Short mmCIF file of C-alpha atoms in Angstrom, two decimals:
data_model
loop_
_atom_site.label_atom_id
_atom_site.label_comp_id
_atom_site.label_asym_id
_atom_site.label_seq_id
_atom_site.Cartn_x
_atom_site.Cartn_y
_atom_site.Cartn_z
CA MET A 1 303.98 33.65 -126.24
CA SER A 2 304.92 31.24 -122.86
CA ARG A 3 303.62 28.41 -125.86
CA ILE A 4 307.34 29.07 -127.30
CA VAL A 5 309.52 30.18 -124.90
CA PRO A 6 309.90 27.52 -122.95
CA PRO A 7 310.78 25.10 -126.16
CA LEU A 8 312.77 27.40 -127.74
CA ALA A 9 315.06 28.10 -124.25
CA LEU A 10 315.17 24.23 -124.19
CA THR A 11 316.60 23.71 -127.73
CA ALA A 12 318.97 26.47 -126.92
CA LEU A 13 320.18 25.77 -123.62
CA LEU A 14 321.12 21.84 -124.90
CA LEU A 15 322.62 23.34 -127.89
CA VAL A 16 325.30 25.39 -126.32
CA ALA A 17 325.56 22.23 -123.81
CA TRP A 18 326.38 20.15 -127.31
CA GLU A 19 328.82 22.91 -128.56
CA ALA A 20 331.06 23.19 -125.48
CA ALA A 21 331.08 19.24 -124.68
CA CYS A 22 332.05 19.24 -128.06
CA ARG A 23 334.69 21.54 -127.93
CA ALA A 24 336.04 20.68 -124.62
CA LEU A 25 335.76 16.59 -124.72
CA ALA A 26 337.70 16.92 -128.18
CA ILE A 27 334.82 14.87 -129.76
CA PRO A 28 336.21 13.76 -133.16
CA PRO A 29 333.91 15.59 -135.72
CA TYR A 30 333.25 12.01 -138.22
CA PHE A 31 331.74 11.18 -134.74
CA LEU A 32 329.65 13.96 -133.30
CA PRO A 33 329.71 17.49 -134.80
CA ALA A 34 329.42 20.72 -132.91
CA PRO A 35 326.21 22.37 -133.99
CA SER A 36 328.60 25.24 -135.14
CA ALA A 37 329.95 22.27 -137.61
CA VAL A 38 326.05 21.59 -138.56
CA ALA A 39 325.00 25.32 -139.42
CA THR A 40 327.89 25.13 -141.30
CA ALA A 41 327.08 22.05 -143.51
CA LEU A 42 323.57 23.24 -143.65
CA ALA A 43 324.28 26.84 -145.44
CA ALA A 44 326.56 24.85 -147.46
CA ASN A 45 324.45 22.18 -148.72
CA PHE A 46 321.57 24.74 -148.19
CA PRO A 47 320.41 24.12 -152.24
CA THR A 48 320.46 20.78 -152.61
CA LEU A 49 318.87 19.82 -149.17
CA THR A 50 316.06 22.32 -150.00
CA ALA A 51 315.58 20.17 -153.90
CA ALA A 52 315.64 17.16 -151.71
CA ALA A 53 313.62 17.99 -149.14
CA TRP A 54 311.09 19.00 -151.92
CA SER A 55 311.59 15.69 -154.00
CA THR A 56 310.42 14.56 -150.42
CA LEU A 57 308.14 16.32 -150.04
CA ALA A 58 306.44 15.94 -153.56
CA VAL A 59 306.31 12.43 -153.46
CA ALA A 60 304.79 12.51 -149.81
CA LEU A 61 302.07 14.60 -151.58
CA ILE A 62 301.18 12.84 -154.71
CA ALA A 63 300.92 9.77 -152.24
CA LEU A 64 298.50 11.88 -150.16
CA VAL A 65 295.86 12.40 -153.10
CA VAL A 66 295.97 9.54 -154.38
CA ALA A 67 295.50 7.47 -151.10
CA SER A 68 292.57 10.46 -150.32
CA LEU A 69 290.88 9.19 -153.54
CA LEU A 70 291.78 5.78 -152.67
CA SER A 71 290.48 5.07 -149.54
CA GLN A 72 287.19 7.63 -149.70
CA ALA A 73 286.48 5.84 -152.88
CA LEU A 74 286.51 2.04 -151.39
CA ALA A 75 285.37 4.11 -148.19
CA LEU A 76 281.97 4.88 -149.99
CA VAL A 77 281.60 1.62 -151.96
CA THR A 78 281.33 -0.03 -148.03
CA ALA A 79 279.18 2.59 -146.23
CA LEU A 80 276.49 1.67 -148.88
CA SER A 81 277.52 -2.50 -148.90
CA PRO A 82 277.65 -4.23 -146.10
CA ILE A 83 278.55 -7.49 -147.95
CA ALA A 84 281.36 -5.33 -149.90
CA ASP A 85 282.04 -3.32 -146.40
CA ARG A 86 282.80 -7.19 -145.03
CA ALA A 87 285.26 -8.05 -147.94
CA VAL A 88 287.11 -4.95 -147.74
CA ARG A 89 287.94 -4.46 -144.52
CA PRO A 90 290.31 -7.57 -143.15
CA LEU A 91 292.28 -6.59 -146.06
CA ALA A 92 292.76 -3.47 -145.95
CA SER A 93 293.64 -4.63 -141.94
CA VAL A 94 296.33 -6.14 -144.14
CA ILE A 95 297.52 -3.28 -145.60
CA GLN A 96 297.98 -1.66 -142.41
CA VAL A 97 299.57 -4.33 -139.90
CA THR A 98 302.27 -5.13 -143.02
CA PRO A 99 305.65 -3.31 -143.02
CA VAL A 100 306.26 -0.89 -145.61
CA VAL A 101 309.87 -1.86 -145.50
CA ALA A 102 308.97 -5.11 -145.88
CA ILE A 103 306.71 -4.52 -149.36
CA ALA A 104 309.27 -2.21 -150.75
CA PRO A 105 311.38 -5.16 -152.96
CA LEU A 106 308.28 -5.91 -154.65
CA VAL A 107 306.97 -2.94 -155.01
CA VAL A 108 310.16 -1.97 -157.05
CA ILE A 109 309.79 -4.67 -158.88
CA TRP A 110 306.64 -4.31 -159.82
CA ALA A 111 307.05 0.21 -160.61
CA GLY A 112 309.82 -0.91 -162.96
CA ILE A 113 313.35 -0.42 -161.84
CA ASP A 114 313.63 2.51 -164.39
CA HIS A 115 310.70 4.50 -163.00
CA PRO A 116 311.81 4.38 -158.55
CA GLU A 117 309.71 8.01 -158.10
CA ARG A 118 306.61 5.83 -159.09
CA ALA A 119 307.84 3.04 -156.26
CA LEU A 120 308.41 6.00 -153.45
CA VAL A 121 304.88 7.10 -154.62
CA ALA A 122 303.03 4.07 -154.13
CA LEU A 123 304.94 3.17 -150.68
CA ALA A 124 304.13 6.36 -149.55
CA VAL A 125 299.69 5.34 -150.62
CA LEU A 126 300.71 1.78 -148.84
CA VAL A 127 301.23 4.35 -145.59
CA ALA A 128 298.58 7.07 -145.78
CA PHE A 129 296.02 4.78 -146.51
CA PHE A 130 294.82 3.60 -143.96
CA PRO A 131 293.97 6.41 -141.20
CA ILE A 132 292.12 7.98 -144.50
CA PHE A 133 290.12 4.69 -144.91
CA SER A 134 289.49 4.25 -141.25
CA GLY A 135 288.70 7.65 -140.55
CA ALA A 136 285.84 7.54 -143.31
CA VAL A 137 284.82 4.27 -142.30
CA THR A 138 284.00 5.59 -139.04
CA GLY A 139 282.93 8.82 -140.22
CA LEU A 140 280.70 7.03 -142.72
CA LYS A 141 279.14 5.53 -139.30
CA SER A 142 278.61 8.13 -137.11
CA ALA A 143 275.79 9.99 -138.55
CA ASP A 144 272.93 10.80 -134.90
CA PRO A 145 270.98 7.46 -135.72
CA ASP A 146 268.00 9.93 -134.63
CA LEU A 147 268.75 11.89 -137.49
CA GLU A 148 269.12 8.45 -139.59
CA ARG A 149 265.51 7.90 -138.64
CA LEU A 150 264.14 11.20 -139.68
CA PHE A 151 265.41 10.30 -143.07
CA ASP A 152 263.82 7.05 -142.59
CA LEU A 153 260.66 9.11 -141.88
CA TYR A 154 261.00 11.73 -144.21
CA GLY A 155 261.71 8.23 -146.87
CA ALA A 156 264.73 9.54 -147.77
CA THR A 157 266.72 8.10 -151.18
CA PRO A 158 269.76 5.86 -150.53
CA VAL A 159 271.55 8.10 -152.50
CA GLN A 160 269.89 11.31 -150.48
CA ARG A 161 271.04 9.75 -146.81
CA ALA A 162 274.53 9.29 -148.32
CA LEU A 163 274.92 13.20 -149.36
CA ARG A 164 273.32 14.75 -147.38
CA LEU A 165 273.58 12.88 -144.15
CA ARG A 166 276.45 10.27 -143.88
CA LEU A 167 279.15 12.18 -146.38
CA PRO A 168 279.15 15.23 -143.86
CA ALA A 169 278.64 14.07 -140.71
CA ALA A 170 282.15 12.27 -142.19
CA VAL A 171 283.96 15.52 -142.26
CA PRO A 172 285.59 15.45 -139.32
CA TYR A 173 286.51 12.23 -139.90
CA LEU A 174 287.67 12.60 -143.03
CA LEU A 175 289.82 16.00 -141.69
CA GLU A 176 291.19 13.98 -138.65
CA GLY A 177 292.28 11.09 -141.20
CA HIS A 178 294.40 13.03 -143.53
CA LYS A 179 296.37 14.77 -140.96
CA VAL A 180 297.07 11.72 -139.40
CA GLY A 181 298.04 10.38 -143.27
CA ALA A 182 299.60 13.20 -144.77
CA GLY A 183 302.21 12.69 -141.20
CA LEU A 184 302.34 8.80 -142.07
CA ALA A 185 302.58 10.06 -146.47
CA LEU A 186 305.88 12.21 -145.31
CA ILE A 187 307.76 9.29 -143.06
CA GLY A 188 306.42 6.60 -146.03
CA ALA A 189 307.97 8.78 -148.54
CA VAL A 190 311.12 9.08 -146.43
CA VAL A 191 310.90 5.01 -145.58
CA ALA A 192 310.70 4.43 -148.82
CA GLU A 193 313.86 6.90 -150.74
CA PHE A 194 315.89 4.48 -147.90
CA VAL A 195 314.54 1.12 -149.22
CA ALA A 196 313.21 1.41 -152.37
CA GLY A 197 315.26 4.59 -153.54
CA SER A 198 318.84 5.08 -156.11
CA GLY A 199 320.90 7.71 -156.87
CA GLN A 200 318.12 8.54 -159.15
CA VAL A 201 315.59 10.11 -156.88
CA ARG A 202 317.67 12.44 -154.38
CA GLY A 203 316.12 13.21 -151.90
CA LEU A 204 316.71 14.04 -147.95
CA ALA A 205 317.35 10.37 -147.54
CA TRP A 206 319.33 9.36 -150.21
CA GLN A 207 321.31 13.03 -149.00
CA ILE A 208 321.40 10.84 -145.56
CA LEU A 209 323.15 7.79 -147.06
CA ASP A 210 325.06 9.44 -149.34
CA ALA A 211 326.43 11.66 -146.55
CA GLY A 212 326.88 8.77 -143.97
CA ASN A 213 329.21 6.64 -146.51
CA LYS A 214 331.05 9.74 -147.19
CA LEU A 215 331.38 9.64 -143.07
CA GLN A 216 330.07 13.66 -143.69
CA THR A 217 328.44 13.53 -140.02
CA ALA A 218 327.64 16.97 -140.06
CA ARG A 219 325.73 17.38 -143.34
CA MET A 220 323.69 13.76 -142.27
CA ILE A 221 322.68 15.64 -139.53
CA ALA A 222 321.97 18.87 -141.50
CA ALA A 223 319.71 16.78 -143.56
CA LEU A 224 318.11 15.65 -140.65
CA VAL A 225 317.37 19.20 -139.70
CA VAL A 226 315.83 19.88 -142.58
CA LEU A 227 313.60 17.04 -142.74
CA GLY A 228 312.52 17.38 -138.73
CA ALA A 229 311.78 21.37 -139.82
CA MET A 230 309.79 20.28 -142.63
CA GLY A 231 307.51 17.48 -140.55
CA VAL A 232 306.70 20.18 -137.97
CA ALA A 233 305.91 22.99 -140.96
CA LEU A 234 303.63 19.85 -142.39
CA HIS A 235 301.85 19.24 -138.89
CA ALA A 236 301.30 22.89 -138.60
CA LEU A 237 299.80 23.30 -141.69
CA LEU A 238 297.50 20.33 -141.44
CA GLU A 239 296.34 21.02 -137.87
CA ALA A 240 295.26 24.86 -139.08
CA ALA A 241 293.43 22.92 -141.78
CA GLU A 242 291.90 20.73 -139.94
CA ARG A 243 290.77 24.03 -137.30
CA ALA A 244 289.86 25.78 -140.33
CA GLY A 245 287.88 22.60 -141.58
CA LEU A 246 286.05 22.49 -138.39
CA LYS A 247 284.95 25.76 -138.01
CA TRP A 248 283.99 25.81 -141.42
CA TRP A 249 281.77 22.73 -140.77
CA ARG A 250 280.22 23.48 -137.38
CA GLY A 251 280.00 27.32 -138.25
CA ARG A 252 281.78 28.12 -135.27
CA MET B 1 241.39 8.42 -136.31
CA VAL B 2 244.41 9.41 -137.20
CA ALA B 3 246.90 6.16 -136.06
CA GLU B 4 246.16 2.97 -133.98
CA LEU B 5 247.37 0.40 -132.04
CA ARG B 6 246.05 -2.74 -131.73
CA ASP B 7 246.68 -5.15 -129.12
CA VAL B 8 250.56 -4.25 -130.17
CA GLU B 9 253.37 -6.39 -128.25
CA VAL B 10 257.05 -5.55 -129.38
CA ASP B 11 259.65 -8.07 -128.53
CA TYR B 12 263.13 -7.27 -127.85
CA ASP B 13 266.06 -9.57 -127.49
CA ARG B 14 266.25 -8.91 -123.71
CA GLY B 15 262.68 -9.65 -123.18
CA ARG B 16 259.04 -7.83 -124.30
CA ALA B 17 259.34 -4.80 -124.75
CA LEU B 18 255.40 -3.50 -124.81
CA GLY B 19 251.87 -4.85 -124.69
CA PRO B 20 249.62 -6.06 -125.54
CA PHE B 21 249.28 -2.41 -125.72
CA SER B 22 246.20 -0.15 -127.98
CA LEU B 23 245.97 2.97 -128.34
CA SER B 24 243.93 4.81 -130.67
CA ILE B 25 244.45 8.37 -131.78
CA GLY B 26 241.62 11.11 -133.36
CA ALA B 27 242.23 14.45 -135.19
CA GLY B 28 243.27 17.14 -133.34
CA GLU B 29 243.55 14.98 -130.06
CA THR B 30 246.44 15.22 -128.50
CA VAL B 31 247.14 12.43 -125.92
CA ALA B 32 249.95 12.29 -122.92
CA LEU B 33 251.95 9.13 -122.82
CA VAL B 34 252.65 8.42 -119.16
CA GLY B 35 254.71 5.72 -117.43
CA PRO B 36 257.63 4.85 -115.35
CA SER B 37 260.92 4.20 -117.00
CA GLY B 38 261.36 1.13 -119.47
CA CYS B 39 257.31 1.15 -119.88
CA GLY B 40 257.84 1.36 -123.71
CA LYS B 41 256.50 4.65 -124.30
CA SER B 42 258.85 5.35 -126.49
CA THR B 43 258.67 2.51 -128.47
CA ALA B 44 254.85 2.89 -128.85
CA LEU B 45 255.77 6.56 -130.25
CA ARG B 46 258.08 4.57 -133.16
CA LEU B 47 255.19 1.91 -133.88
CA LEU B 48 253.04 5.59 -134.52
CA ALA B 49 256.12 7.05 -136.44
CA GLY B 50 256.08 3.53 -138.34
CA LEU B 51 260.20 3.79 -137.57
CA GLU B 52 259.94 0.33 -136.04
CA GLN B 53 257.13 -2.78 -136.40
CA PRO B 54 254.74 -4.67 -134.11
CA THR B 55 255.94 -8.38 -133.30
CA ARG B 56 252.47 -9.25 -132.77
CA GLY B 57 249.25 -7.15 -133.37
CA GLY B 58 247.71 -4.06 -135.60
CA VAL B 59 249.08 -0.65 -137.03
CA THR B 60 246.95 1.43 -138.81
CA ARG B 61 248.37 5.17 -139.82
CA ALA B 62 246.31 7.29 -141.61
CA ALA B 63 248.73 9.96 -141.92
CA GLY B 64 251.06 8.80 -144.64
CA ARG B 65 254.81 9.58 -145.46
CA GLY B 66 255.89 13.08 -144.84
CA GLU B 67 252.39 13.47 -142.84
CA THR B 68 254.04 12.17 -140.15
CA ALA B 69 256.66 14.61 -137.88
CA VAL B 70 258.49 13.54 -134.33
CA VAL B 71 260.64 15.66 -131.97
CA PHE B 72 263.20 13.58 -130.24
CA GLN B 73 264.23 14.09 -126.58
CA ALA B 74 267.41 16.10 -128.54
CA PRO B 75 267.06 18.40 -131.11
CA THR B 76 268.84 16.25 -133.32
CA LEU B 77 270.22 18.91 -135.91
CA ALA B 78 272.60 18.68 -138.18
CA PRO B 79 275.65 20.54 -137.03
CA TRP B 80 276.58 21.56 -140.38
CA LEU B 81 273.71 23.07 -141.60
CA SER B 82 272.11 26.38 -140.78
CA ALA B 83 268.65 26.86 -139.04
CA ARG B 84 267.05 27.21 -142.32
CA ALA B 85 268.76 24.75 -144.26
CA ASN B 86 267.99 22.15 -140.72
CA VAL B 87 264.31 23.29 -141.38
CA ALA B 88 264.22 23.09 -144.56
CA LEU B 89 265.16 19.09 -144.95
CA PRO B 90 262.13 17.23 -144.64
CA LEU B 91 260.62 19.70 -147.88
CA GLU B 92 263.98 19.44 -149.73
CA LEU B 93 263.95 15.28 -148.95
CA ALA B 94 259.87 15.22 -150.49
CA GLY B 95 261.75 16.63 -153.58
CA VAL B 96 260.95 20.64 -152.80
CA ALA B 97 262.65 22.98 -154.92
CA LYS B 98 264.98 24.72 -152.42
CA ALA B 99 263.60 28.21 -152.80
CA GLU B 100 260.65 27.55 -151.42
CA ALA B 101 261.87 25.02 -149.02
CA HIS B 102 264.03 27.53 -147.36
CA ALA B 103 261.28 30.06 -147.76
CA ARG B 104 258.39 27.97 -145.85
CA ALA B 105 260.87 26.67 -143.54
CA ASP B 106 261.94 31.06 -142.80
CA ALA B 107 258.15 31.10 -142.03
CA ALA B 108 258.06 28.05 -139.96
CA LEU B 109 260.89 29.83 -137.88
CA ALA B 110 259.22 32.25 -137.28
CA ARG B 111 255.87 30.55 -135.62
CA VAL B 112 258.26 29.32 -133.61
CA GLY B 113 259.59 32.76 -132.68
CA LEU B 114 263.48 31.90 -134.09
CA ALA B 115 262.46 35.18 -136.99
CA GLY B 116 266.40 36.14 -137.34
CA ALA B 117 267.72 33.22 -136.27
CA GLU B 118 267.89 31.77 -139.71
CA ALA B 119 271.65 31.37 -140.38
CA ALA B 120 272.49 31.06 -136.78
CA ARG B 121 274.42 26.83 -136.77
CA PRO B 122 273.25 24.67 -133.41
CA VAL B 123 276.62 24.95 -131.74
CA GLN B 124 275.14 29.05 -131.74
CA LEU B 125 271.97 28.16 -130.50
CA SER B 126 270.42 27.74 -126.68
CA GLY B 127 269.00 24.63 -125.50
CA GLY B 128 265.71 25.90 -125.61
CA MET B 129 266.10 27.16 -129.54
CA ALA B 130 267.62 24.20 -130.15
CA MET B 131 264.80 22.73 -129.48
CA ARG B 132 262.61 25.17 -131.63
CA VAL B 133 264.44 24.80 -134.11
CA SER B 134 263.44 20.87 -133.89
CA LEU B 135 259.85 21.61 -133.38
CA ALA B 136 260.01 23.62 -136.71
CA ARG B 137 261.61 21.11 -139.12
CA ALA B 138 258.59 18.76 -137.32
CA LEU B 139 255.78 21.40 -138.09
CA VAL B 140 257.12 22.42 -141.66
CA THR B 141 255.21 19.90 -144.02
CA GLU B 142 252.78 20.47 -141.52
CA PRO B 143 252.18 17.00 -139.76
CA LYS B 144 248.54 15.45 -139.24
CA LEU B 145 250.31 13.57 -136.33
CA LEU B 146 253.42 15.15 -134.05
CA LEU B 147 255.34 13.12 -132.12
CA LEU B 148 257.17 14.09 -129.24
CA ASP B 149 259.64 11.90 -127.57
CA GLU B 150 260.42 13.62 -124.06
CA PRO B 151 260.83 16.40 -125.90
CA PHE B 152 261.75 18.75 -122.90
CA ALA B 153 263.41 16.40 -120.73
CA ALA B 154 267.21 17.76 -120.75
CA LEU B 155 265.36 21.76 -120.52
CA ASP B 156 265.32 23.99 -117.39
CA GLU B 157 261.36 24.30 -116.00
CA ILE B 158 261.08 27.71 -117.09
CA THR B 159 262.13 26.73 -120.70
CA ARG B 160 259.48 23.95 -120.31
CA ARG B 161 256.55 25.70 -119.36
CA THR B 162 257.36 28.16 -122.04
CA LEU B 163 257.70 25.63 -124.96
CA ALA B 164 254.67 23.80 -123.58
CA ASP B 165 252.84 26.90 -124.03
CA ASP B 166 253.93 27.67 -127.08
CA VAL B 167 253.30 23.67 -128.38
CA LEU B 168 249.60 24.10 -127.82
CA ALA B 169 249.92 27.49 -129.38
CA LEU B 170 251.31 25.93 -132.42
CA TRP B 171 248.83 23.31 -132.24
CA ALA B 172 245.88 25.75 -132.31
CA ALA B 173 246.60 27.46 -136.03
CA THR B 174 246.50 23.62 -137.65
CA LYS B 175 245.41 21.39 -134.76
CA PRO B 176 247.66 18.00 -136.17
CA ALA B 177 247.12 15.06 -133.61
CA ILE B 178 249.75 15.24 -130.73
CA VAL B 179 251.11 12.21 -129.34
CA PHE B 180 253.93 12.97 -126.35
CA VAL B 181 255.80 10.82 -124.26
CA THR B 182 256.99 12.40 -120.64
CA HIS B 183 257.06 10.85 -117.36
CA ASN B 184 256.28 14.58 -115.88
CA VAL B 185 252.72 14.32 -114.48
CA GLU B 186 252.35 18.25 -114.93
CA GLU B 187 253.54 18.79 -118.27
CA ALA B 188 251.30 15.29 -119.01
CA VAL B 189 247.91 17.07 -118.03
CA TYR B 190 248.63 20.69 -119.01
CA MET B 191 249.26 19.79 -122.16
CA ALA B 192 247.25 17.04 -123.32
CA SER B 193 243.15 16.06 -123.97
CA ARG B 194 243.80 12.44 -123.36
CA VAL B 195 246.53 10.89 -120.71
CA VAL B 196 246.77 7.27 -120.95
CA VAL B 197 249.29 6.12 -118.34
CA LEU B 198 250.89 2.94 -118.94
CA THR B 199 252.08 0.14 -116.57
CA ARG B 200 256.28 -0.62 -115.49
CA GLY B 201 257.30 -2.52 -119.02
CA PRO B 202 256.44 -4.49 -121.01
CA GLY B 203 253.54 -1.46 -120.87
CA ARG B 204 250.06 -2.14 -121.13
CA VAL B 205 247.34 0.44 -120.78
CA ALA B 206 246.22 0.94 -116.72
CA ALA B 207 244.30 4.24 -117.17
CA ASP B 208 242.92 6.60 -119.67
CA VAL B 209 242.51 9.60 -118.49
CA ALA B 210 240.44 12.86 -119.97
CA VAL B 211 241.44 16.11 -119.19
CA GLU B 212 238.40 19.21 -119.00
CA GLY B 213 239.48 22.34 -119.67
CA PRO B 214 240.01 24.35 -122.69
CA MET B 215 242.99 24.85 -125.59
CA PRO B 216 245.93 26.16 -125.35
CA ARG B 217 245.71 26.55 -121.83
CA PRO B 218 244.27 29.59 -119.79
CA ALA B 219 246.54 31.50 -117.58
CA HIS B 220 246.04 30.09 -114.05
CA PHE B 221 245.32 26.52 -115.02
CA ARG B 222 247.68 24.87 -113.34
CA THR B 223 246.17 26.42 -110.42
CA GLY B 224 243.06 25.51 -110.85
CA ALA B 225 241.03 22.51 -108.99
CA GLY B 226 240.56 20.58 -112.34
CA PHE B 227 244.21 20.30 -112.93
CA ARG B 228 245.20 19.31 -109.31
CA GLN B 229 242.31 16.59 -109.20
CA THR B 230 242.93 15.25 -112.96
CA ALA B 231 246.71 14.91 -111.88
CA GLU B 232 246.09 13.60 -109.01
CA GLN B 233 244.51 11.13 -110.49
CA VAL B 234 247.11 10.19 -112.94
CA SER B 235 249.37 10.09 -110.31
CA ALA B 236 247.17 7.70 -108.39
CA ALA B 237 247.34 5.56 -111.62
CA LEU B 238 250.46 5.30 -112.29
CA ALA B 239 251.53 4.51 -108.63
CA ASP B 240 248.93 1.49 -109.40
CA GLY B 241 250.63 0.40 -112.67
CA VAL B 242 254.08 0.41 -110.97
CA ALA B 243 252.61 -1.64 -107.89
CA PRO B 244 254.33 -5.48 -108.41
#
């Protein structure tokens, strides 16, 4: 209770102050609409905005699945082969440090101008890839060294070691990596829509751009509210999933 | 003879860790390795386990793969496995079918007094219980050579003493050779039929003291004259070994 009340109270206070300021100072609605106007715009555009939110979320989720499979497969290869590890790691870092905005035009050309949704997924994958990959790489090396010695002592094969020791030991790191990766996939999807999006993919970023072009500031903010709510919900869901996963892994 | 180190020397990057050092372990012996920190006693244990190779010198191990077991200072259990699955792990790695491995694991857990805790996860166990699971995992393969690396160092005094008696009772059942590392003189004399004292690092043998008396130890063994005399002898050798 005490965790929910203070932020809600602060939000309510800020909204009241915002509303009062807009009315008292007669601020033009195209510059800063009052919260009541945003609420009206939200209600009026609700079906369009939820459809757009779903479109963005779908891109993020598909990207998360693809990034998850790719990064874990690659992490497993690097865990089994030191040469592959040395070869892959610097390239993975290059992906991490290159801004997605800078790669977007290239990806759009490769994915085909006719398939912008593929370009969006590919860009979101690029963003979500690194945290999962680096979590998996760290996790696969995180097993207790004495447990590793025990596996030596009992003559475990490399496959036994991978399946019975390194993979299970990596689970907490994988959970954490997916939590971060999912959040980044959503951000990546929105950024990709801004850069690569056209009228063909009508996600939330397109809604913001479109409303901005028409100076419908209330609709812009309404789209932002939906985006924020979606981000918070996704984060809460992933936190809960991580906690449940850890509880299952550790037994408590 | 179960295992033997002949004039072994172990060099690390930072210098020599052990040796020249020789030690022969007979069947059914319980040998304590006592010495100051950094004398290489844990290194000697890893040589006996075959987990490390000496820089110079020879190692003979009559106990083959699966016949040597190690208990580390920490329980070293897999947190994602139940007590039963942790104990069954060495058997399953050796290709024993899961059902049989689990049945033998349950029996080993019962031997260390943990019947009823088979399904518990390590996080749910106390330090002493986790150490018993670790002991059960070492015993489940019925090893000829059991190596313990300061196994009770992290436990409180009462738990330590109970576990010492339990180890000796378990030893009486199958009489494996036991080599354990400790820096506690009383524990060494209580649990071992032979105490090997190492000098400060790089460790050499400072003294090899036989401990008289029946195994497992009778009640009040710690207050007997023989126990005190042997403990003082070991303490003196330890002090000599540390002196420059």
